[in-house]
Each structure stands twice: as structure tokens, then as C-alpha cells.
Amino acid sequence: MGPEDKLKRAAIFKKMALRDKLEASRKRQSLGVLREELSKNQGVRDQLENLVEEASSPDEAQTAMALYSASWYNTRVRDQLEMVANRCTHLDKEVQTMQTELARAEQKRAKKQERAEELTSQAKKAAQDKADERLAELRSRPLER
């Protein structure tokens, strides 16, 4: 493979690395959105947990209707808490998956970039070797006058 071919392949690898960089950027942006959503849900979960704690400790004697209302309210809050906790678990798994995908995309990009640099270096070395050979041939020829 000649230096020109190596340079063409290097250019292809550079373009592929650039595409992978764009993909990694998109994944990084999605990861930020997921983390933000997870943070919001964790905040809601904390608030709901506080409401459950407050509702579980009655301060004084209450009427039957007040107890029924408190029970109904507590049930609804616990349902919401379970739903938000499940959402947090799901989002946490998604964040971990996205981090893994991002790391893989970065590794692919780095490998392609290294390969492009390697091919460029080989092409430059081959071109330099060829130029050195020509120069050696020119020097070895006797001068004709």
C-alpha cells in the first residue's frame, strides 16, 4: 500500500472518529438530561418520604372521619412514593447504561483516531524514505560534463 492509499485511509479513519465524537457528544447530552431528571425525581421522592413520616405520627386523638381521611391521604402518598421510587430506579439504570455506552463510544473514537494518526505517520515515513532513495540515487550518479 502506497503513501497515498495510507493517507486516504487515514482521512477515512479521521472522519469516522469525528462521527464517533459527535455520537459521544449526543450521548453526553442525553446523559445530562437523564441525570437532571433523576435528580428531580429524587427530590420528589425525598419530599414524599417526609410527608409519610409526618403523617405516620398522629399528634392527638382524632375523630373517625379524620382518621379515615388521614389513612386515605397516607395511602395516596405511599402510592406516589412507590411510583417515584420505581422511576428513580429505572432512571438510575438508564444513567448507568448511558455511561457505559458513552465510555464505549469514546474508546471507539480514540482507537480510530490512533489508527488515523498511525496511518498518517506511516505514509509520511514512506514518502520520506522514497525521497531519501531518490536523493541517494542522484548522489550516486557520476557527474557528466
Tab-separated table of N, CA and C in Angstrom:
chain	number	residue	atom	x	y	z
A	1	MET	N	0.853	-1.173	0.000
A	1	MET	CA	0.000	0.000	0.000
A	1	MET	C	0.901	1.239	0.000
A	2	GLY	N	0.639	2.129	-0.937
A	2	GLY	CA	1.455	3.325	-1.082
A	2	GLY	C	1.071	4.413	-0.094
A	3	PRO	N	1.889	5.435	-0.040
A	3	PRO	CA	1.615	6.533	0.897
A	3	PRO	C	0.287	7.229	0.622
A	4	GLU	N	-0.085	7.326	-0.659
A	4	GLU	CA	-1.353	7.979	-0.998
A	4	GLU	C	-2.534	7.185	-0.448
A	5	ASP	N	-2.456	5.856	-0.594
A	5	ASP	CA	-3.525	4.997	-0.083
A	5	ASP	C	-3.631	5.102	1.443
A	6	LYS	N	-2.468	5.158	2.078
A	6	LYS	CA	-2.471	5.269	3.539
A	6	LYS	C	-3.076	6.597	3.990
A	7	LEU	N	-2.769	7.643	3.235
A	7	LEU	CA	-3.344	8.948	3.576
A	7	LEU	C	-4.859	8.955	3.378
A	8	LYS	N	-5.327	8.273	2.327
A	8	LYS	CA	-6.768	8.177	2.096
A	8	LYS	C	-7.440	7.410	3.230
A	9	ARG	N	-6.822	6.290	3.616
A	9	ARG	CA	-7.386	5.513	4.734
A	9	ARG	C	-7.349	6.314	6.028
A	10	ALA	N	-6.276	7.075	6.225
A	10	ALA	CA	-6.175	7.903	7.433
A	10	ALA	C	-7.295	8.941	7.456
A	11	ALA	N	-7.587	9.524	6.291
A	11	ALA	CA	-8.666	10.512	6.211
A	11	ALA	C	-10.010	9.865	6.533
A	12	ILE	N	-10.193	8.631	6.080
A	12	ILE	CA	-11.434	7.911	6.382
A	12	ILE	C	-11.547	7.663	7.882
A	13	PHE	N	-10.438	7.225	8.486
A	13	PHE	CA	-10.463	6.985	9.933
A	13	PHE	C	-10.706	8.271	10.713
A	14	LYS	N	-10.158	9.370	10.237
A	14	LYS	CA	-10.392	10.657	10.910
A	14	LYS	C	-11.873	11.032	10.850
A	15	LYS	N	-12.482	10.813	9.684
A	15	LYS	CA	-13.914	11.111	9.545
A	15	LYS	C	-14.753	10.194	10.432
A	16	MET	N	-14.368	8.938	10.519
A	16	MET	CA	-15.088	8.009	11.385
A	16	MET	C	-14.933	8.423	12.853
A	17	ALA	N	-13.743	8.862	13.221
A	17	ALA	CA	-13.508	9.319	14.594
A	17	ALA	C	-14.339	10.566	14.879
A	18	LEU	N	-14.447	11.428	13.904
A	18	LEU	CA	-15.262	12.637	14.066
A	18	LEU	C	-16.730	12.286	14.241
A	19	ARG	N	-17.191	11.297	13.479
A	19	ARG	CA	-18.573	10.832	13.621
A	19	ARG	C	-18.801	10.248	15.022
A	20	ASP	N	-17.831	9.475	15.498
A	20	ASP	CA	-17.936	8.901	16.844
A	20	ASP	C	-17.902	9.990	17.909
A	21	LYS	N	-17.143	11.042	17.655
A	21	LYS	CA	-17.090	12.160	18.601
A	21	LYS	C	-18.458	12.840	18.686
A	22	LEU	N	-19.103	12.983	17.549
A	22	LEU	CA	-20.449	13.567	17.508
A	22	LEU	C	-21.440	12.678	18.252
A	23	GLU	N	-21.330	11.380	18.036
A	23	GLU	CA	-22.205	10.426	18.726
A	23	GLU	C	-21.973	10.498	20.241
A	24	ALA	N	-20.721	10.574	20.648
A	24	ALA	CA	-20.399	10.671	22.082
A	24	ALA	C	-20.947	11.972	22.663
A	25	SER	N	-20.892	13.030	21.886
A	25	SER	CA	-21.435	14.309	22.343
A	25	SER	C	-22.945	14.210	22.566
A	26	ARG	N	-23.622	13.548	21.651
A	26	ARG	CA	-25.072	13.351	21.807
A	26	ARG	C	-25.372	12.514	23.047
A	27	LYS	N	-24.584	11.471	23.244
A	27	LYS	CA	-24.777	10.611	24.412
A	27	LYS	C	-24.511	11.383	25.700
A	28	ARG	N	-23.500	12.233	25.679
A	28	ARG	CA	-23.168	13.049	26.853
A	28	ARG	C	-24.326	13.999	27.173
A	29	GLN	N	-24.924	14.571	26.141
A	29	GLN	CA	-26.058	15.464	26.336
A	29	GLN	C	-27.258	14.685	26.890
A	30	SER	N	-27.527	13.515	26.348
A	30	SER	CA	-28.624	12.678	26.851
A	30	SER	C	-28.375	12.268	28.297
A	31	LEU	N	-27.128	11.981	28.608
A	31	LEU	CA	-26.774	11.606	29.973
A	31	LEU	C	-27.046	12.765	30.931
A	32	GLY	N	-26.756	13.967	30.506
A	32	GLY	CA	-27.045	15.142	31.336
A	32	GLY	C	-28.531	15.290	31.600
A	33	VAL	N	-29.338	15.080	30.571
A	33	VAL	CA	-30.791	15.162	30.726
A	33	VAL	C	-31.282	14.078	31.687
A	34	LEU	N	-30.759	12.862	31.530
A	34	LEU	CA	-31.159	11.769	32.416
A	34	LEU	C	-30.787	12.067	33.872
A	35	ARG	N	-29.590	12.583	34.069
A	35	ARG	CA	-29.153	12.906	35.432
A	35	ARG	C	-30.026	13.991	36.048
A	36	GLU	N	-30.383	14.973	35.232
A	36	GLU	CA	-31.249	16.051	35.719
A	36	GLU	C	-32.619	15.495	36.116
A	37	GLU	N	-33.168	14.641	35.271
A	37	GLU	CA	-34.467	14.026	35.562
A	37	GLU	C	-34.384	13.156	36.820
A	38	LEU	N	-33.304	12.423	36.959
A	38	LEU	CA	-33.111	11.589	38.149
A	38	LEU	C	-33.031	12.455	39.402
A	39	SER	N	-32.328	13.545	39.303
A	39	SER	CA	-32.205	14.454	40.443
A	39	SER	C	-33.568	15.016	40.856
A	40	LYS	N	-34.370	15.412	39.883
A	40	LYS	CA	-35.716	15.929	40.176
A	40	LYS	C	-36.569	14.863	40.855
A	41	ASN	N	-36.522	13.654	40.331
A	41	ASN	CA	-37.313	12.565	40.906
A	41	ASN	C	-36.851	12.210	42.317
A	42	GLN	N	-35.559	12.273	42.552
A	42	GLN	CA	-35.059	12.005	43.899
A	42	GLN	C	-35.533	13.079	44.875
A	43	GLY	N	-35.604	14.315	44.404
A	43	GLY	CA	-36.136	15.393	45.237
A	43	GLY	C	-37.596	15.169	45.589
A	44	VAL	N	-38.378	14.761	44.600
A	44	VAL	CA	-39.797	14.472	44.836
A	44	VAL	C	-39.923	13.292	45.802
A	45	ARG	N	-39.082	12.278	45.602
A	45	ARG	CA	-39.130	11.115	46.489
A	45	ARG	C	-38.827	11.523	47.938
A	46	ASP	N	-37.826	12.371	48.122
A	46	ASP	CA	-37.489	12.845	49.466
A	46	ASP	C	-38.659	13.602	50.099
A	47	GLN	N	-39.318	14.439	49.303
A	47	GLN	CA	-40.479	15.194	49.819
A	47	GLN	C	-41.608	14.242	50.218
A	48	LEU	N	-41.860	13.246	49.395
A	48	LEU	CA	-42.918	12.284	49.708
A	48	LEU	C	-42.577	11.468	50.957
A	49	GLU	N	-41.307	11.107	51.107
A	49	GLU	CA	-40.892	10.383	52.307
A	49	GLU	C	-41.115	11.239	53.556
A	50	ASN	N	-40.836	12.526	53.440
A	50	ASN	CA	-41.077	13.437	54.571
A	50	ASN	C	-42.573	13.505	54.896
A	51	LEU	N	-43.408	13.553	53.868
A	51	LEU	CA	-44.850	13.585	54.097
A	51	LEU	C	-45.336	12.305	54.788
A	52	VAL	N	-44.794	11.166	54.388
A	52	VAL	CA	-45.173	9.901	55.009
A	52	VAL	C	-44.759	9.890	56.480
A	53	GLU	N	-43.563	10.379	56.758
A	53	GLU	CA	-43.090	10.437	58.149
A	53	GLU	C	-43.976	11.347	58.990
A	54	GLU	N	-44.328	12.493	58.442
A	54	GLU	CA	-45.170	13.440	59.177
A	54	GLU	C	-46.566	12.865	59.425
A	55	ALA	N	-47.093	12.167	58.448
A	55	ALA	CA	-48.450	11.623	58.564
A	55	ALA	C	-48.491	10.393	59.477
A	56	SER	N	-47.371	9.721	59.660
A	56	SER	CA	-47.382	8.492	60.455
A	56	SER	C	-47.361	8.743	61.963
A	57	SER	N	-47.101	9.957	62.351
A	57	SER	CA	-47.071	10.244	63.799
A	57	SER	C	-48.220	11.196	64.162
A	58	PRO	N	-49.367	10.632	64.536
A	58	PRO	CA	-50.507	11.495	64.904
A	58	PRO	C	-50.200	12.215	66.221
A	59	ASP	N	-50.604	13.461	66.282
A	59	ASP	CA	-50.289	14.286	67.447
A	59	ASP	C	-51.299	14.103	68.568
A	60	GLU	N	-52.555	13.950	68.258
A	60	GLU	CA	-53.595	13.916	69.292
A	60	GLU	C	-54.723	12.991	68.868
A	61	ALA	N	-55.646	12.799	69.728
A	61	ALA	CA	-56.804	11.968	69.427
A	61	ALA	C	-57.604	12.610	68.301
A	62	GLN	N	-58.139	11.757	67.411
A	62	GLN	CA	-58.856	12.277	66.249
A	62	GLN	C	-60.189	11.550	66.109
A	63	THR	N	-61.052	12.149	65.337
A	63	THR	CA	-62.352	11.533	65.069
A	63	THR	C	-62.189	10.431	64.033
A	64	ALA	N	-63.210	9.628	63.901
A	64	ALA	CA	-63.174	8.538	62.940
A	64	ALA	C	-63.021	9.070	61.515
A	65	MET	N	-63.706	10.153	61.209
A	65	MET	CA	-63.609	10.729	59.861
A	65	MET	C	-62.207	11.263	59.605
A	66	ALA	N	-61.599	11.881	60.593
A	66	ALA	CA	-60.240	12.412	60.438
A	66	ALA	C	-59.260	11.257	60.240
A	67	LEU	N	-59.448	10.174	60.973
A	67	LEU	CA	-58.583	9.007	60.808
A	67	LEU	C	-58.752	8.398	59.418
A	68	TYR	N	-59.994	8.321	58.956
A	68	TYR	CA	-60.261	7.796	57.623
A	68	TYR	C	-59.587	8.671	56.562
A	69	SER	N	-59.714	9.987	56.710
A	69	SER	CA	-59.109	10.917	55.748
A	69	SER	C	-57.587	10.805	55.775
A	70	ALA	N	-57.033	10.713	56.983
A	70	ALA	CA	-55.576	10.587	57.105
A	70	ALA	C	-55.100	9.281	56.460
A	71	SER	N	-55.850	8.209	56.652
A	71	SER	CA	-55.496	6.915	56.061
A	71	SER	C	-55.552	6.995	54.539
A	72	TRP	N	-56.630	7.606	54.032
A	72	TRP	CA	-56.773	7.756	52.577
A	72	TRP	C	-55.610	8.575	52.010
A	73	TYR	N	-55.293	9.686	52.675
A	73	TYR	CA	-54.200	10.571	52.243
A	73	TYR	C	-52.872	9.817	52.292
A	74	ASN	N	-52.652	9.084	53.377
A	74	ASN	CA	-51.400	8.340	53.546
A	74	ASN	C	-51.255	7.272	52.463
A	75	THR	N	-52.353	6.620	52.121
A	75	THR	CA	-52.319	5.603	51.062
A	75	THR	C	-51.932	6.236	49.723
A	76	ARG	N	-52.522	7.373	49.420
A	76	ARG	CA	-52.212	8.056	48.147
A	76	ARG	C	-50.748	8.492	48.109
A	77	VAL	N	-50.262	9.018	49.211
A	77	VAL	CA	-48.863	9.479	49.261
A	77	VAL	C	-47.923	8.286	49.100
A	78	ARG	N	-48.241	7.182	49.750
A	78	ARG	CA	-47.394	5.984	49.632
A	78	ARG	C	-47.409	5.430	48.198
A	79	ASP	N	-48.556	5.480	47.541
A	79	ASP	CA	-48.628	5.059	46.140
A	79	ASP	C	-47.735	5.936	45.267
A	80	GLN	N	-47.835	7.234	45.488
A	80	GLN	CA	-46.994	8.169	44.738
A	80	GLN	C	-45.513	7.913	45.030
A	81	LEU	N	-45.205	7.663	46.289
A	81	LEU	CA	-43.824	7.395	46.686
A	81	LEU	C	-43.297	6.145	45.989
A	82	GLU	N	-44.105	5.102	45.930
A	82	GLU	CA	-43.683	3.871	45.262
A	82	GLU	C	-43.448	4.115	43.775
A	83	MET	N	-44.336	4.873	43.151
A	83	MET	CA	-44.194	5.175	41.726
A	83	MET	C	-42.917	5.974	41.463
A	84	VAL	N	-42.662	6.980	42.283
A	84	VAL	CA	-41.472	7.812	42.091
A	84	VAL	C	-40.203	7.010	42.393
A	85	ALA	N	-40.257	6.144	43.408
A	85	ALA	CA	-39.094	5.305	43.721
A	85	ALA	C	-38.780	4.367	42.551
A	86	ASN	N	-39.811	3.800	41.950
A	86	ASN	CA	-39.601	2.935	40.779
A	86	ASN	C	-39.027	3.725	39.611
A	87	ARG	N	-39.516	4.928	39.427
A	87	ARG	CA	-38.996	5.787	38.353
A	87	ARG	C	-37.522	6.108	38.606
A	88	CYS	N	-37.171	6.373	39.856
A	88	CYS	CA	-35.767	6.661	40.204
A	88	CYS	C	-34.879	5.452	39.912
A	89	THR	N	-35.368	4.273	40.261
A	89	THR	CA	-34.608	3.047	39.994
A	89	THR	C	-34.394	2.874	38.494
A	90	HIS	N	-35.456	3.070	37.733
A	90	HIS	CA	-35.366	2.940	36.274
A	90	HIS	C	-34.388	3.975	35.695
A	91	LEU	N	-34.502	5.218	36.136
A	91	LEU	CA	-33.611	6.265	35.629
A	91	LEU	C	-32.160	5.988	36.012
A	92	ASP	N	-31.947	5.460	37.201
A	92	ASP	CA	-30.591	5.132	37.630
A	92	ASP	C	-29.983	4.073	36.718
A	93	LYS	N	-30.778	3.069	36.353
A	93	LYS	CA	-30.301	2.033	35.430
A	93	LYS	C	-29.991	2.638	34.063
A	94	GLU	N	-30.850	3.539	33.615
A	94	GLU	CA	-30.621	4.195	32.322
A	94	GLU	C	-29.339	5.028	32.345
A	95	VAL	N	-29.099	5.721	33.455
A	95	VAL	CA	-27.880	6.531	33.584
A	95	VAL	C	-26.659	5.622	33.507
A	96	GLN	N	-26.691	4.506	34.207
A	96	GLN	CA	-25.560	3.580	34.176
A	96	GLN	C	-25.340	3.022	32.772
A	97	THR	N	-26.427	2.678	32.093
A	97	THR	CA	-26.323	2.172	30.723
A	97	THR	C	-25.744	3.240	29.800
A	98	MET	N	-26.225	4.470	29.951
A	98	MET	CA	-25.740	5.565	29.104
A	98	MET	C	-24.259	5.846	29.363
A	99	GLN	N	-23.832	5.751	30.620
A	99	GLN	CA	-22.419	5.958	30.937
A	99	GLN	C	-21.559	4.886	30.273
A	100	THR	N	-22.042	3.658	30.282
A	100	THR	CA	-21.305	2.565	29.635
A	100	THR	C	-21.213	2.807	28.128
A	101	GLU	N	-22.334	3.192	27.524
A	101	GLU	CA	-22.343	3.465	26.080
A	101	GLU	C	-21.433	4.628	25.736
A	102	LEU	N	-21.421	5.639	26.583
A	102	LEU	CA	-20.559	6.800	26.356
A	102	LEU	C	-19.093	6.390	26.424
A	103	ALA	N	-18.742	5.574	27.393
A	103	ALA	CA	-17.357	5.112	27.512
A	103	ALA	C	-16.950	4.300	26.282
A	104	ARG	N	-17.850	3.440	25.807
A	104	ARG	CA	-17.552	2.653	24.603
A	104	ARG	C	-17.370	3.551	23.380
A	105	ALA	N	-18.236	4.534	23.247
A	105	ALA	CA	-18.136	5.453	22.106
A	105	ALA	C	-16.816	6.221	22.154
A	106	GLU	N	-16.412	6.634	23.344
A	106	GLU	CA	-15.138	7.351	23.486
A	106	GLU	C	-13.961	6.436	23.143
A	107	GLN	N	-14.027	5.172	23.552
A	107	GLN	CA	-12.961	4.224	23.231
A	107	GLN	C	-12.879	3.978	21.729
A	108	LYS	N	-14.035	3.820	21.078
A	108	LYS	CA	-14.050	3.627	19.628
A	108	LYS	C	-13.439	4.826	18.934
A	109	ARG	N	-13.827	6.024	19.381
A	109	ARG	CA	-13.291	7.241	18.772
A	109	ARG	C	-11.781	7.309	18.952
A	110	ALA	N	-11.306	6.995	20.141
A	110	ALA	CA	-9.872	7.061	20.415
A	110	ALA	C	-9.103	6.055	19.542
A	111	LYS	N	-9.633	4.847	19.398
A	111	LYS	CA	-8.967	3.836	18.568
A	111	LYS	C	-8.889	4.281	17.114
A	112	LYS	N	-9.979	4.842	16.611
A	112	LYS	CA	-9.986	5.293	15.213
A	112	LYS	C	-9.042	6.471	15.016
A	113	GLN	N	-8.998	7.352	16.001
A	113	GLN	CA	-8.090	8.496	15.922
A	113	GLN	C	-6.637	8.012	15.931
A	114	GLU	N	-6.335	7.054	16.802
A	114	GLU	CA	-4.980	6.495	16.851
A	114	GLU	C	-4.610	5.834	15.530
A	115	ARG	N	-5.559	5.088	14.962
A	115	ARG	CA	-5.301	4.415	13.692
A	115	ARG	C	-5.055	5.438	12.585
A	116	ALA	N	-5.810	6.515	12.581
A	116	ALA	CA	-5.617	7.570	11.582
A	116	ALA	C	-4.234	8.186	11.733
A	117	GLU	N	-3.833	8.460	12.966
A	117	GLU	CA	-2.511	9.044	13.201
A	117	GLU	C	-1.408	8.076	12.808
A	118	GLU	N	-1.622	6.792	13.080
A	118	GLU	CA	-0.640	5.773	12.718
A	118	GLU	C	-0.476	5.695	11.204
A	119	LEU	N	-1.598	5.680	10.479
A	119	LEU	CA	-1.539	5.619	9.015
A	119	LEU	C	-0.890	6.878	8.433
A	120	THR	N	-1.211	8.022	9.004
A	120	THR	CA	-0.595	9.270	8.531
A	120	THR	C	0.904	9.230	8.753
A	121	SER	N	1.311	8.760	9.907
A	121	SER	CA	2.734	8.658	10.222
A	121	SER	C	3.437	7.696	9.269
A	122	GLN	N	2.806	6.541	9.007
A	122	GLN	CA	3.394	5.577	8.081
A	122	GLN	C	3.513	6.163	6.682
A	123	ALA	N	2.501	6.888	6.265
A	123	ALA	CA	2.519	7.490	4.923
A	123	ALA	C	3.633	8.527	4.828
A	124	LYS	N	3.778	9.342	5.859
A	124	LYS	CA	4.846	10.347	5.848
A	124	LYS	C	6.218	9.691	5.851
A	125	LYS	N	6.355	8.623	6.634
A	125	LYS	CA	7.629	7.915	6.683
A	125	LYS	C	7.938	7.289	5.333
A	126	ALA	N	6.941	6.676	4.698
A	126	ALA	CA	7.148	6.062	3.382
A	126	ALA	C	7.523	7.113	2.352
A	127	ALA	N	6.868	8.254	2.388
A	127	ALA	CA	7.191	9.331	1.446
A	127	ALA	C	8.609	9.852	1.696
A	128	GLN	N	8.984	9.969	2.957
A	128	GLN	CA	10.334	10.435	3.284
A	128	GLN	C	11.377	9.415	2.839
A	129	ASP	N	11.102	8.125	3.036
A	129	ASP	CA	12.023	7.079	2.600
A	129	ASP	C	12.198	7.108	1.089
A	130	LYS	N	11.093	7.316	0.369
A	130	LYS	CA	11.147	7.390	-1.087
A	130	LYS	C	11.997	8.590	-1.533
A	131	ALA	N	11.779	9.710	-0.855
A	131	ALA	CA	12.554	10.904	-1.190
A	131	ALA	C	14.037	10.686	-0.891
A	132	ASP	N	14.330	10.002	0.208
A	132	ASP	CA	15.733	9.709	0.544
A	132	ASP	C	16.371	8.800	-0.501
A	133	GLU	N	15.611	7.821	-1.001
A	133	GLU	CA	16.120	6.924	-2.045
A	133	GLU	C	16.452	7.706	-3.304
A	134	ARG	N	15.564	8.585	-3.704
A	134	ARG	CA	15.807	9.399	-4.913
A	134	ARG	C	17.047	10.265	-4.741
A	135	LEU	N	17.179	10.827	-3.568
A	135	LEU	CA	18.343	11.674	-3.301
A	135	LEU	C	19.617	10.850	-3.333
A	136	ALA	N	19.578	9.640	-2.786
A	136	ALA	CA	20.750	8.762	-2.801
A	136	ALA	C	21.103	8.379	-4.233
A	137	GLU	N	20.075	8.127	-5.069
A	137	GLU	CA	20.330	7.795	-6.475
A	137	GLU	C	20.981	8.964	-7.194
A	138	LEU	N	20.492	10.168	-6.924
A	138	LEU	CA	21.056	11.354	-7.561
A	138	LEU	C	22.512	11.551	-7.155
A	139	ARG	N	22.825	11.303	-5.911
A	139	ARG	CA	24.199	11.492	-5.420
A	139	ARG	C	25.143	10.423	-5.954
A	140	SER	N	24.619	9.219	-6.190
A	140	SER	CA	25.486	8.116	-6.653
A	140	SER	C	25.788	8.225	-8.149
A	141	ARG	N	25.043	8.967	-8.895
A	141	ARG	CA	25.303	9.119	-10.331
A	141	ARG	C	26.559	9.972	-10.528
A	142	PRO	N	27.369	9.554	-11.471
A	142	PRO	CA	28.558	10.387	-11.765
A	142	PRO	C	28.138	11.654	-12.507
A	143	LEU	N	28.854	12.677	-12.241
A	143	LEU	CA	28.573	13.951	-12.910
A	143	LEU	C	29.039	13.893	-14.347
A	144	GLU	N	28.196	14.250	-15.247
A	144	GLU	CA	28.567	14.259	-16.673
A	144	GLU	C	28.759	15.684	-17.099
A	145	ARG	N	29.873	15.907	-17.775
A	145	ARG	CA	30.152	17.258	-18.258
A	145	ARG	C	30.389	17.262	-19.711
